[in-house]
Amino acid sequence: MKKLGKQTVQFDNPPQIISSASVVGNKESQGPLADYFDQVISDGYNNQQTWEKAQMKMTEDVVNNALDKVNLTKDDIDCLLAGDLLNQIVASNFAARKFPIPFLGLFGACSTMIEAMAIGSMMIDGGAANQVVTFTSSHYQATERQYRTPNEYGDKYPPYKQWTVTGSGAMILSNQVGGVAVTMATLGKVVDLGVKDPKDMGSAMAPAAADTILNHLEDSDRSPSDYDLIVTGDLGQVGKEITIDLLAEQGCDVSKNFDDCGVMIYSSNQNCGAGGSGCGCSAVVASSYLLPQLMYGNFNRILLLGTGALLNPVTSLQGESIPCIAHAVVLERTGHLTEGIGRPSIQDNLSTKIEDLTKSEG
Amino acid sequence: MKKLGKQTVQFDNPPQIISSASVVGNKESQGPLADYFDQVISDGYNNQQTWEKAQMKMTEDVVNNALDKVNLTKDDIDCLLAGDLLNQIVASNFAARKFPIPFLGLFGACSTMIEAMAIGSMMIDGGAANQVVTFTSSHYQATERQYRTPNEYGDKYPPYKQWTVTGSGAMILSNQVGGVAVTMATLGKVVDLGVKDPKDMGSAMAPAAADTILNHLEDSDRSPSDYDLIVTGDLGQVGKEITIDLLAEQGCDVSKNFDDCGVMIYSSNQNCGAGGSGCGCSAVVASSYLLPQLMYGNFNRILLLGTGALLNPVTSLQGESIPCIAHAVVLERTGHLTEGIGRPSIQDNLSTKIEDLTKSEG
């Protein structure tokens, strides 16, 4: 691999995503991407005694699912890379306890999945690992209680607030042939323009997203039109619009090919404020929806960003503003199909569509 | 770099530590390693309004100190790798906010410094970065309040409990010539033998330390005698003894060359229970004491482990046991001196000692 500019790494032998899996809660299973998720948990408790244990179980299950899809076992994996929003990333730690595999715990708030993909890709391209699993998760009730107030308190829900996604996503990155390649990673720096309201994450995170997009384009000498889609993790509607505006101010027009996983995951009639948030948001949307679109050629190349707000409740109470970060990876179609990516029904639909497209082109 | 066995990475062009810095609290400045630390803060508040802000400031200062020692600026650094014990690693996030440098947030509890050194080394040897800064920190009062109870409550202090180190350490890893080389890294897996008492971290973490040491020796085809010192991060006296026993049961005798940073940092008359703990413990002992010993030849090769307990207060209240992890790096003398490692007074003492040794050998 080699450095491009200040923040980007280009992979010589791009690590390939050979499998991905997602599990979500009820709310997410009623949204626009319902058909794409691999598994839906019964309720917030997921047959466990507490929300935290529900999240741990969800996380463990999604890793096993990603392995099972391509008939791999724990012995085939060199490293787990994961983190989550619970204090001391316990959902990831406790899930990793079930796997006798080296584990690198990460914290990038809701950018964690992309951070994991970036580090995992550097390990594979550099020769430190052959195959790694990246995963993350979030849980609505557990997160609200920890970051804000328990839902039972009935705190006000302003329209710009986002809804933490209950969900967990996992991907297997490999030096073998796979369905989608990770060709570059752009590591974000901490950006803080002074937003202090912990309910207004979209506004806080937008400048970090814009900063990483601009640096990526400069480092790679590309323009937005080099991507079929530039997609952020969980800016929500408010943050998405601010990011488009911030980029436009810098002469960078992404108005035609920009979206946000937090906007995509819920429909407007689901009463989820400005959209989804949480580590699980970008993880499940990427794992279940974006990867099959890439594998089957609806997209050839996307820029996927994870966006994280690096606060905790104590820093807010102590009057601090919210430092934010965004990491990015470039995902590209490889031309190879793997059963590890996409649900069978989606695979059929998409591959039929591809065949039709090929015929009409012919 | 290449994989050795299941958990170890060997570096082709070992990244070199060209600078390191440490800042500690009053208690640490009265211990056996007092002469080695670069800076002592005035009191727990470090001229800030809160303990958390004190820790953030300490962290920011130690990074600047490591840069200043070798006349580097922020522009010379490709990536920051850091984490800490505060919820959502805010000490590291808020320190990173002061540096316009890509930032990878990590959480490995008290193994974080070694995790950062391992990932940073993989980035440098793989070509993703030329120079990175790794740092971490912990703070006695902030940690006790968050993990257990505020000190003012006067909770019982059993003799096996450890004392969280107030301190922050930073190292600059580089592809340039430096004083100490990172030649291997062994990534640990999560080990949990069922200890549930959050005051008894040494017992909880010892099995993880033993597991990583055994795997390292197997992967590298080495024996304990290949190391001048095998040193863990913060097992304390209790965990140190258990680790030696666990290794002996496996036919691995480390009784002659094993120590623990948590045992080394306080003297027995300082009333610190079983010894030091916290992310800062291994970071300041390694940055200030171990690296100069290596650079000036008192040691030629050491195995440095960080040991982390991956719990949070909620998991303990929910009846869970404590998952633990240990990551390791091999540090070796390079034969090159750098002003970035060791305080001037220490440099004089040690280099005189080396001269004497050389004369007597001659």
PDB file of N, CA, C and O in Angstrom, chain A residues 45 51 140-142 144-146 148-156:
ATOM      1  N   TYR A  45     -35.208  -7.027  23.681  1.00  0.00           N
ATOM      2  CA  TYR A  45     -34.466  -7.898  24.598  1.00  0.00           C
ATOM      3  C   TYR A  45     -33.792  -9.081  23.897  1.00  0.00           C
ATOM      4  O   TYR A  45     -32.921  -9.730  24.465  1.00  0.00           O
ATOM      5  N   TRP A  51     -30.873  -5.111  27.901  1.00  0.00           N
ATOM      6  CA  TRP A  51     -30.596  -4.544  26.572  1.00  0.00           C
ATOM      7  C   TRP A  51     -29.142  -4.741  26.180  1.00  0.00           C
ATOM      8  O   TRP A  51     -28.832  -4.982  25.009  1.00  0.00           O
ATOM      9  N   TYR A 140     -31.049   0.735  20.400  1.00  0.00           N
ATOM     10  CA  TYR A 140     -31.791   1.956  20.700  1.00  0.00           C
ATOM     11  C   TYR A 140     -31.929   2.224  22.197  1.00  0.00           C
ATOM     12  O   TYR A 140     -31.480   3.247  22.705  1.00  0.00           O
ATOM     13  N   GLN A 141     -32.520   1.273  22.917  1.00  0.00           N
ATOM     14  CA  GLN A 141     -32.790   1.528  24.341  1.00  0.00           C
ATOM     15  C   GLN A 141     -31.495   1.653  25.150  1.00  0.00           C
ATOM     16  O   GLN A 141     -31.361   2.524  26.020  1.00  0.00           O
ATOM     17  N   ALA A 142     -30.537   0.772  24.875  1.00  0.00           N
ATOM     18  CA  ALA A 142     -29.284   0.807  25.643  1.00  0.00           C
ATOM     19  C   ALA A 142     -28.553   2.130  25.423  1.00  0.00           C
ATOM     20  O   ALA A 142     -27.997   2.714  26.355  1.00  0.00           O
ATOM     21  N   GLU A 144     -29.869   5.114  24.312  1.00  0.00           N
ATOM     22  CA  GLU A 144     -30.585   6.282  24.836  1.00  0.00           C
ATOM     23  C   GLU A 144     -30.360   6.405  26.345  1.00  0.00           C
ATOM     24  O   GLU A 144     -30.114   7.484  26.863  1.00  0.00           O
ATOM     25  N   ARG A 145     -30.454   5.283  27.052  1.00  0.00           N
ATOM     26  CA  ARG A 145     -30.261   5.329  28.501  1.00  0.00           C
ATOM     27  C   ARG A 145     -28.861   5.818  28.841  1.00  0.00           C
ATOM     28  O   ARG A 145     -28.686   6.639  29.742  1.00  0.00           O
ATOM     29  N   GLN A 146     -27.880   5.321  28.110  1.00  0.00           N
ATOM     30  CA  GLN A 146     -26.499   5.658  28.458  1.00  0.00           C
ATOM     31  C   GLN A 146     -26.122   7.093  28.080  1.00  0.00           C
ATOM     32  O   GLN A 146     -25.458   7.793  28.839  1.00  0.00           O
ATOM     33  N   ARG A 148     -28.320   9.682  26.981  1.00  0.00           N
ATOM     34  CA  ARG A 148     -29.245  10.785  27.228  1.00  0.00           C
ATOM     35  C   ARG A 148     -30.039  10.456  28.489  1.00  0.00           C
ATOM     36  O   ARG A 148     -29.509  10.558  29.585  1.00  0.00           O
ATOM     37  N   THR A 149     -31.292  10.036  28.362  1.00  0.00           N
ATOM     38  CA  THR A 149     -32.065   9.587  29.525  1.00  0.00           C
ATOM     39  C   THR A 149     -32.805   8.325  29.122  1.00  0.00           C
ATOM     40  O   THR A 149     -33.075   8.105  27.937  1.00  0.00           O
ATOM     41  N   PRO A 150     -33.168   7.476  30.098  1.00  0.00           N
ATOM     42  CA  PRO A 150     -33.969   6.303  29.735  1.00  0.00           C
ATOM     43  C   PRO A 150     -35.241   6.764  29.021  1.00  0.00           C
ATOM     44  O   PRO A 150     -35.819   7.801  29.360  1.00  0.00           O
ATOM     45  N   ASN A 151     -35.668   5.991  28.042  1.00  0.00           N
ATOM     46  CA  ASN A 151     -36.849   6.381  27.263  1.00  0.00           C
ATOM     47  C   ASN A 151     -38.086   6.575  28.121  1.00  0.00           C
ATOM     48  O   ASN A 151     -38.954   7.378  27.816  1.00  0.00           O
ATOM     49  N   GLU A 152     -38.141   5.803  29.227  1.00  0.00           N
ATOM     50  CA  GLU A 152     -39.313   5.872  30.093  1.00  0.00           C
ATOM     51  C   GLU A 152     -39.498   7.265  30.704  1.00  0.00           C
ATOM     52  O   GLU A 152     -40.578   7.604  31.178  1.00  0.00           O
ATOM     53  N   TYR A 153     -38.444   8.066  30.730  1.00  0.00           N
ATOM     54  CA  TYR A 153     -38.560   9.409  31.294  1.00  0.00           C
ATOM     55  C   TYR A 153     -39.335  10.350  30.371  1.00  0.00           C
ATOM     56  O   TYR A 153     -39.715  11.435  30.781  1.00  0.00           O
ATOM     57  N   GLY A 154     -39.510   9.944  29.124  1.00  0.00           N
ATOM     58  CA  GLY A 154     -40.305  10.755  28.196  1.00  0.00           C
ATOM     59  C   GLY A 154     -39.675  12.074  27.828  1.00  0.00           C
ATOM     60  O   GLY A 154     -40.351  13.096  27.709  1.00  0.00           O
ATOM     61  N   ASP A 155     -38.358  12.076  27.652  1.00  0.00           N
ATOM     62  CA  ASP A 155     -37.654  13.308  27.273  1.00  0.00           C
ATOM     63  C   ASP A 155     -38.174  13.801  25.918  1.00  0.00           C
ATOM     64  O   ASP A 155     -38.637  13.025  25.086  1.00  0.00           O
ATOM     65  N   LYS A 156     -38.084  15.116  25.727  1.00  0.00           N
ATOM     66  CA  LYS A 156     -38.539  15.715  24.461  1.00  0.00           C
ATOM     67  C   LYS A 156     -37.734  15.178  23.282  1.00  0.00           C
ATOM     68  O   LYS A 156     -36.546  14.912  23.398  1.00  0.00           O
TER      69      LYS A 156
END
